[in-house]
């Protein structure tokens, strides 16, 4: 029978942590039923609807002032979008869905800095949310047809006279197969299959510019014919190497870093993934695997995961910015039980991870890369602000000698090492200082 500790670990890995009441309910259900509840949950909470973004255009003849105004409007929309997703992750009652959406955002990494359209980035985000637990071939095709991806990987420059290899290369190297499972010839031939792929004139969908498409014979992964881009995506996603790659990436992000060929849960995950490429089934098999439970302490939450986890644990909200949608913070305070959007995004910027702005097509780094001296200082300020904004009466009501244990219970941490307990004792039992320091402890910073 799984312990409360196992369930707390599950929630920190597959969701954003659990409040004590959530963990109590999970103990009553049991481990396997909780895994099913997380993966198969249906949203019931009333969440803020996605923002609507006015189209932004920049005429070729625009003067410097007009260009500066356009750039600011793009930045403001990006801020609004990032704030909305942070609020959604904090407020959702289907946290696995949002955690997996965030995983796919890093897997099919696309940045608004180049795309320059919040509407496109939001549409891509919704693809990951709606299709993230389904068939991987369908998800990969939707991501490939997605306007944000088409802009990000230079589809407009891929013409039959001069094929651009950017998308074909990243499709194989990062999205579907991994290095060593394709050849340079496969990349060149696949690039020909993707010639003519474009964003439509409305800038909201996909179209094929037939005059720019190479309809000659191509050979990819040993298959020859007049292959289309869609044919190539079907070929690569149904390759055995792709199954190993996808399952390995899931294990790396949710359990512990591993090479696709060394995934300790591979047998169960690949069997569940099967010929239908069922991502949700593979994720379930991973979470139920003994290999998953054996990875405690091997992951450092990414900054977005850390911030969302803290806010959820302390029952805090992210207060929206100005009602005009500009992304500017309001002058008024966030109100009780909340932090201002501007402050939360500033923390994420300081930690090096803003939603919709990965540093490259390879996504964000992982684990120890997030534990730097600079990030420690940012975390300390954030932890203090979050603790100050939270209702800590449940901690304050405990005798001073029991408050460290009450904080562990609040954060769903098993307990404290002697070293951490000694540091917590130095707070004199002050609830806000106790919580702030606990949020910086090794027990909370590693999962």
PDB file of C-alpha atoms in Angstrom, residues 255-406:
ATOM      1  CA  UNK A 255      11.025  11.246 -13.056  1.00  0.00           C
ATOM      2  CA  UNK A 256      14.791  11.518 -13.610  1.00  0.00           C
ATOM      3  CA  UNK A 257      17.180  12.358 -16.446  1.00  0.00           C
ATOM      4  CA  UNK A 258      17.713   9.315 -18.655  1.00  0.00           C
ATOM      5  CA  UNK A 259      18.807   8.394 -22.157  1.00  0.00           C
ATOM      6  CA  UNK A 260      15.965   6.904 -24.233  1.00  0.00           C
ATOM      7  CA  UNK A 261      17.841   3.608 -24.372  1.00  0.00           C
ATOM      8  CA  UNK A 262      18.319   3.547 -20.583  1.00  0.00           C
ATOM      9  CA  UNK A 263      14.796   4.423 -19.428  1.00  0.00           C
ATOM     10  CA  UNK A 264      14.158   2.111 -16.426  1.00  0.00           C
ATOM     11  CA  UNK A 265      10.395   2.234 -17.019  1.00  0.00           C
ATOM     12  CA  UNK A 266      10.692   1.646 -20.779  1.00  0.00           C
ATOM     13  CA  UNK A 267       9.100  -1.804 -20.892  1.00  0.00           C
ATOM     14  CA  UNK A 268       5.887  -0.709 -19.196  1.00  0.00           C
ATOM     15  CA  UNK A 269       5.758   2.663 -20.946  1.00  0.00           C
ATOM     16  CA  UNK A 270       6.363   1.287 -24.450  1.00  0.00           C
ATOM     17  CA  UNK A 271       3.746  -1.427 -23.971  1.00  0.00           C
ATOM     18  CA  UNK A 272       1.190   1.175 -22.909  1.00  0.00           C
ATOM     19  CA  UNK A 273       2.198   3.639 -25.657  1.00  0.00           C
ATOM     20  CA  UNK A 274       1.650   0.862 -28.177  1.00  0.00           C
ATOM     21  CA  UNK A 275       0.803   1.137 -31.864  1.00  0.00           C
ATOM     22  CA  UNK A 276      -1.692   3.935 -31.165  1.00  0.00           C
ATOM     23  CA  UNK A 277       1.065   6.117 -29.666  1.00  0.00           C
ATOM     24  CA  UNK A 278      -1.051   6.775 -26.568  1.00  0.00           C
ATOM     25  CA  UNK A 279       0.753   9.449 -24.526  1.00  0.00           C
ATOM     26  CA  UNK A 280      -1.707   9.337 -21.623  1.00  0.00           C
ATOM     27  CA  UNK A 281      -1.323   5.563 -21.289  1.00  0.00           C
ATOM     28  CA  UNK A 282       2.482   5.869 -21.363  1.00  0.00           C
ATOM     29  CA  UNK A 283       2.359   8.562 -18.670  1.00  0.00           C
ATOM     30  CA  UNK A 284       0.100   6.372 -16.513  1.00  0.00           C
ATOM     31  CA  UNK A 285       2.478   3.424 -16.883  1.00  0.00           C
ATOM     32  CA  UNK A 286       5.380   5.656 -15.901  1.00  0.00           C
ATOM     33  CA  UNK A 287       3.678   6.975 -12.758  1.00  0.00           C
ATOM     34  CA  UNK A 288       2.712   3.442 -11.694  1.00  0.00           C
ATOM     35  CA  UNK A 289       6.189   2.058 -12.308  1.00  0.00           C
ATOM     36  CA  UNK A 290       8.421   1.194  -9.322  1.00  0.00           C
ATOM     37  CA  UNK A 291      11.175   2.952 -11.278  1.00  0.00           C
ATOM     38  CA  UNK A 292       9.259   6.237 -10.922  1.00  0.00           C
ATOM     39  CA  UNK A 293       8.955   5.969  -7.153  1.00  0.00           C
ATOM     40  CA  UNK A 294      12.664   5.147  -6.992  1.00  0.00           C
ATOM     41  CA  UNK A 295      13.655   8.578  -8.367  1.00  0.00           C
ATOM     42  CA  UNK A 296      13.071  10.691  -5.249  1.00  0.00           C
ATOM     43  CA  UNK A 297      15.382  13.640  -4.914  1.00  0.00           C
ATOM     44  CA  UNK A 298      16.564  13.508  -8.517  1.00  0.00           C
ATOM     45  CA  UNK A 299      14.677  16.477  -9.983  1.00  0.00           C
ATOM     46  CA  UNK A 300      14.884  20.199  -9.376  1.00  0.00           C
ATOM     47  CA  UNK A 301      11.553  21.843 -10.278  1.00  0.00           C
ATOM     48  CA  UNK A 302      11.787  24.296 -13.133  1.00  0.00           C
ATOM     49  CA  UNK A 303      11.130  27.914 -12.072  1.00  0.00           C
ATOM     50  CA  UNK A 304       7.563  27.940 -13.386  1.00  0.00           C
ATOM     51  CA  UNK A 305       6.844  24.690 -11.543  1.00  0.00           C
ATOM     52  CA  UNK A 306       8.439  26.028  -8.362  1.00  0.00           C
ATOM     53  CA  UNK A 307       6.525  29.323  -8.386  1.00  0.00           C
ATOM     54  CA  UNK A 308       3.202  27.683  -9.233  1.00  0.00           C
ATOM     55  CA  UNK A 309       3.784  25.054  -6.542  1.00  0.00           C
ATOM     56  CA  UNK A 310       4.506  27.670  -3.883  1.00  0.00           C
ATOM     57  CA  UNK A 311       1.447  29.738  -4.762  1.00  0.00           C
ATOM     58  CA  UNK A 312      -0.826  26.683  -4.730  1.00  0.00           C
ATOM     59  CA  UNK A 313       0.625  25.400  -1.449  1.00  0.00           C
ATOM     60  CA  UNK A 314       0.049  28.750   0.256  1.00  0.00           C
ATOM     61  CA  UNK A 315      -3.376  29.318  -1.280  1.00  0.00           C
ATOM     62  CA  UNK A 316      -2.293  32.445  -3.155  1.00  0.00           C
ATOM     63  CA  UNK A 317      -3.579  33.905  -6.407  1.00  0.00           C
ATOM     64  CA  UNK A 318      -1.850  35.825  -9.183  1.00  0.00           C
ATOM     65  CA  UNK A 319      -3.662  39.159  -9.392  1.00  0.00           C
ATOM     66  CA  UNK A 320      -4.384  40.237 -12.984  1.00  0.00           C
ATOM     67  CA  UNK A 321      -2.690  43.299 -14.412  1.00  0.00           C
ATOM     68  CA  UNK A 322      -4.476  46.311 -15.863  1.00  0.00           C
ATOM     69  CA  UNK A 323      -7.919  45.621 -17.281  1.00  0.00           C
ATOM     70  CA  UNK A 324      -6.928  47.112 -20.638  1.00  0.00           C
ATOM     71  CA  UNK A 325      -4.901  43.976 -21.369  1.00  0.00           C
ATOM     72  CA  UNK A 326      -1.727  45.950 -21.901  1.00  0.00           C
ATOM     73  CA  UNK A 327       0.217  43.837 -19.429  1.00  0.00           C
ATOM     74  CA  UNK A 328       1.053  46.823 -17.236  1.00  0.00           C
ATOM     75  CA  UNK A 329       0.703  46.207 -13.512  1.00  0.00           C
ATOM     76  CA  UNK A 330      -1.996  48.067 -11.641  1.00  0.00           C
ATOM     77  CA  UNK A 331      -0.954  50.736  -9.178  1.00  0.00           C
ATOM     78  CA  UNK A 332      -3.165  49.236  -6.478  1.00  0.00           C
ATOM     79  CA  UNK A 333      -1.967  46.348  -4.334  1.00  0.00           C
ATOM     80  CA  UNK A 334      -2.803  42.781  -5.256  1.00  0.00           C
ATOM     81  CA  UNK A 335      -5.180  42.436  -2.322  1.00  0.00           C
ATOM     82  CA  UNK A 336      -5.229  39.754   0.386  1.00  0.00           C
ATOM     83  CA  UNK A 337      -4.120  36.294  -0.625  1.00  0.00           C
ATOM     84  CA  UNK A 338      -2.495  37.353  -3.893  1.00  0.00           C
ATOM     85  CA  UNK A 339       0.702  38.522  -5.531  1.00  0.00           C
ATOM     86  CA  UNK A 340       0.671  40.948  -8.440  1.00  0.00           C
ATOM     87  CA  UNK A 341       1.217  39.560 -11.905  1.00  0.00           C
ATOM     88  CA  UNK A 342       4.085  41.979 -12.449  1.00  0.00           C
ATOM     89  CA  UNK A 343       5.850  40.679  -9.347  1.00  0.00           C
ATOM     90  CA  UNK A 344       5.347  37.008 -10.266  1.00  0.00           C
ATOM     91  CA  UNK A 345       6.632  37.498 -13.810  1.00  0.00           C
ATOM     92  CA  UNK A 346       9.591  39.466 -12.479  1.00  0.00           C
ATOM     93  CA  UNK A 347      10.474  36.492 -10.282  1.00  0.00           C
ATOM     94  CA  UNK A 348      10.297  34.153 -13.258  1.00  0.00           C
ATOM     95  CA  UNK A 349      12.435  36.520 -15.293  1.00  0.00           C
ATOM     96  CA  UNK A 350      14.998  36.585 -12.507  1.00  0.00           C
ATOM     97  CA  UNK A 351      14.970  32.786 -12.373  1.00  0.00           C
ATOM     98  CA  UNK A 352      15.383  32.556 -16.148  1.00  0.00           C
ATOM     99  CA  UNK A 353      12.077  31.046 -17.290  1.00  0.00           C
ATOM    100  CA  UNK A 354       9.128  32.988 -18.684  1.00  0.00           C
ATOM    101  CA  UNK A 355       6.261  31.019 -20.270  1.00  0.00           C
ATOM    102  CA  UNK A 356       6.199  31.317 -24.065  1.00  0.00           C
ATOM    103  CA  UNK A 357       9.838  32.424 -24.196  1.00  0.00           C
ATOM    104  CA  UNK A 358      12.183  29.402 -24.236  1.00  0.00           C
ATOM    105  CA  UNK A 359      15.799  30.291 -25.060  1.00  0.00           C
ATOM    106  CA  UNK A 360      16.017  28.007 -28.104  1.00  0.00           C
ATOM    107  CA  UNK A 361      14.274  25.238 -30.016  1.00  0.00           C
ATOM    108  CA  UNK A 362      15.866  22.864 -27.506  1.00  0.00           C
ATOM    109  CA  UNK A 363      13.731  24.336 -24.735  1.00  0.00           C
ATOM    110  CA  UNK A 364      14.942  25.115 -21.226  1.00  0.00           C
ATOM    111  CA  UNK A 365      17.767  23.490 -19.258  1.00  0.00           C
ATOM    112  CA  UNK A 366      17.033  21.204 -16.344  1.00  0.00           C
ATOM    113  CA  UNK A 367      17.974  20.275 -12.809  1.00  0.00           C
ATOM    114  CA  UNK A 368      21.184  21.828 -11.403  1.00  0.00           C
ATOM    115  CA  UNK A 369      21.105  24.550 -14.065  1.00  0.00           C
ATOM    116  CA  UNK A 370      18.389  26.217 -11.977  1.00  0.00           C
ATOM    117  CA  UNK A 371      20.400  26.224  -8.716  1.00  0.00           C
ATOM    118  CA  UNK A 372      22.669  29.231  -9.110  1.00  0.00           C
ATOM    119  CA  UNK A 373      23.716  31.935  -6.665  1.00  0.00           C
ATOM    120  CA  UNK A 374      21.647  34.500  -8.548  1.00  0.00           C
ATOM    121  CA  UNK A 375      18.564  32.283  -8.537  1.00  0.00           C
ATOM    122  CA  UNK A 376      18.918  31.712  -4.791  1.00  0.00           C
ATOM    123  CA  UNK A 377      18.652  35.435  -4.168  1.00  0.00           C
ATOM    124  CA  UNK A 378      15.545  35.718  -6.372  1.00  0.00           C
ATOM    125  CA  UNK A 379      13.932  32.719  -4.691  1.00  0.00           C
ATOM    126  CA  UNK A 380      14.615  34.145  -1.250  1.00  0.00           C
ATOM    127  CA  UNK A 381      12.819  37.399  -2.091  1.00  0.00           C
ATOM    128  CA  UNK A 382       9.914  35.519  -3.669  1.00  0.00           C
ATOM    129  CA  UNK A 383       9.597  33.114  -0.732  1.00  0.00           C
ATOM    130  CA  UNK A 384       9.496  36.032   1.705  1.00  0.00           C
ATOM    131  CA  UNK A 385       6.843  37.854  -0.349  1.00  0.00           C
ATOM    132  CA  UNK A 386       4.710  34.728  -0.708  1.00  0.00           C
ATOM    133  CA  UNK A 387       4.910  33.935   2.992  1.00  0.00           C
ATOM    134  CA  UNK A 388       4.006  37.513   3.875  1.00  0.00           C
ATOM    135  CA  UNK A 389       0.920  37.399   1.630  1.00  0.00           C
ATOM    136  CA  UNK A 390      -0.343  33.999   2.810  1.00  0.00           C
ATOM    137  CA  UNK A 391      -2.768  33.186   5.590  1.00  0.00           C
ATOM    138  CA  UNK A 392      -0.528  31.291   8.005  1.00  0.00           C
ATOM    139  CA  UNK A 393      -2.959  31.160  10.910  1.00  0.00           C
ATOM    140  CA  UNK A 394      -2.814  27.337  10.870  1.00  0.00           C
ATOM    141  CA  UNK A 395       0.922  27.602  11.589  1.00  0.00           C
ATOM    142  CA  UNK A 396       0.538  30.377  14.143  1.00  0.00           C
ATOM    143  CA  UNK A 397      -2.076  28.346  16.045  1.00  0.00           C
ATOM    144  CA  UNK A 398       0.461  25.595  16.708  1.00  0.00           C
ATOM    145  CA  UNK A 399       2.814  25.706  19.704  1.00  0.00           C
ATOM    146  CA  UNK A 400       6.161  27.235  18.698  1.00  0.00           C
ATOM    147  CA  UNK A 401       7.934  23.900  19.102  1.00  0.00           C
ATOM    148  CA  UNK A 402       5.554  22.222  16.624  1.00  0.00           C
ATOM    149  CA  UNK A 403       5.519  24.859  13.938  1.00  0.00           C
ATOM    150  CA  UNK A 404       8.346  23.429  11.816  1.00  0.00           C
ATOM    151  CA  UNK A 405       6.412  20.177  11.552  1.00  0.00           C
ATOM    152  CA  UNK A 406       3.235  22.112  10.729  1.00  0.00           C
TER     153      UNK A 406
END
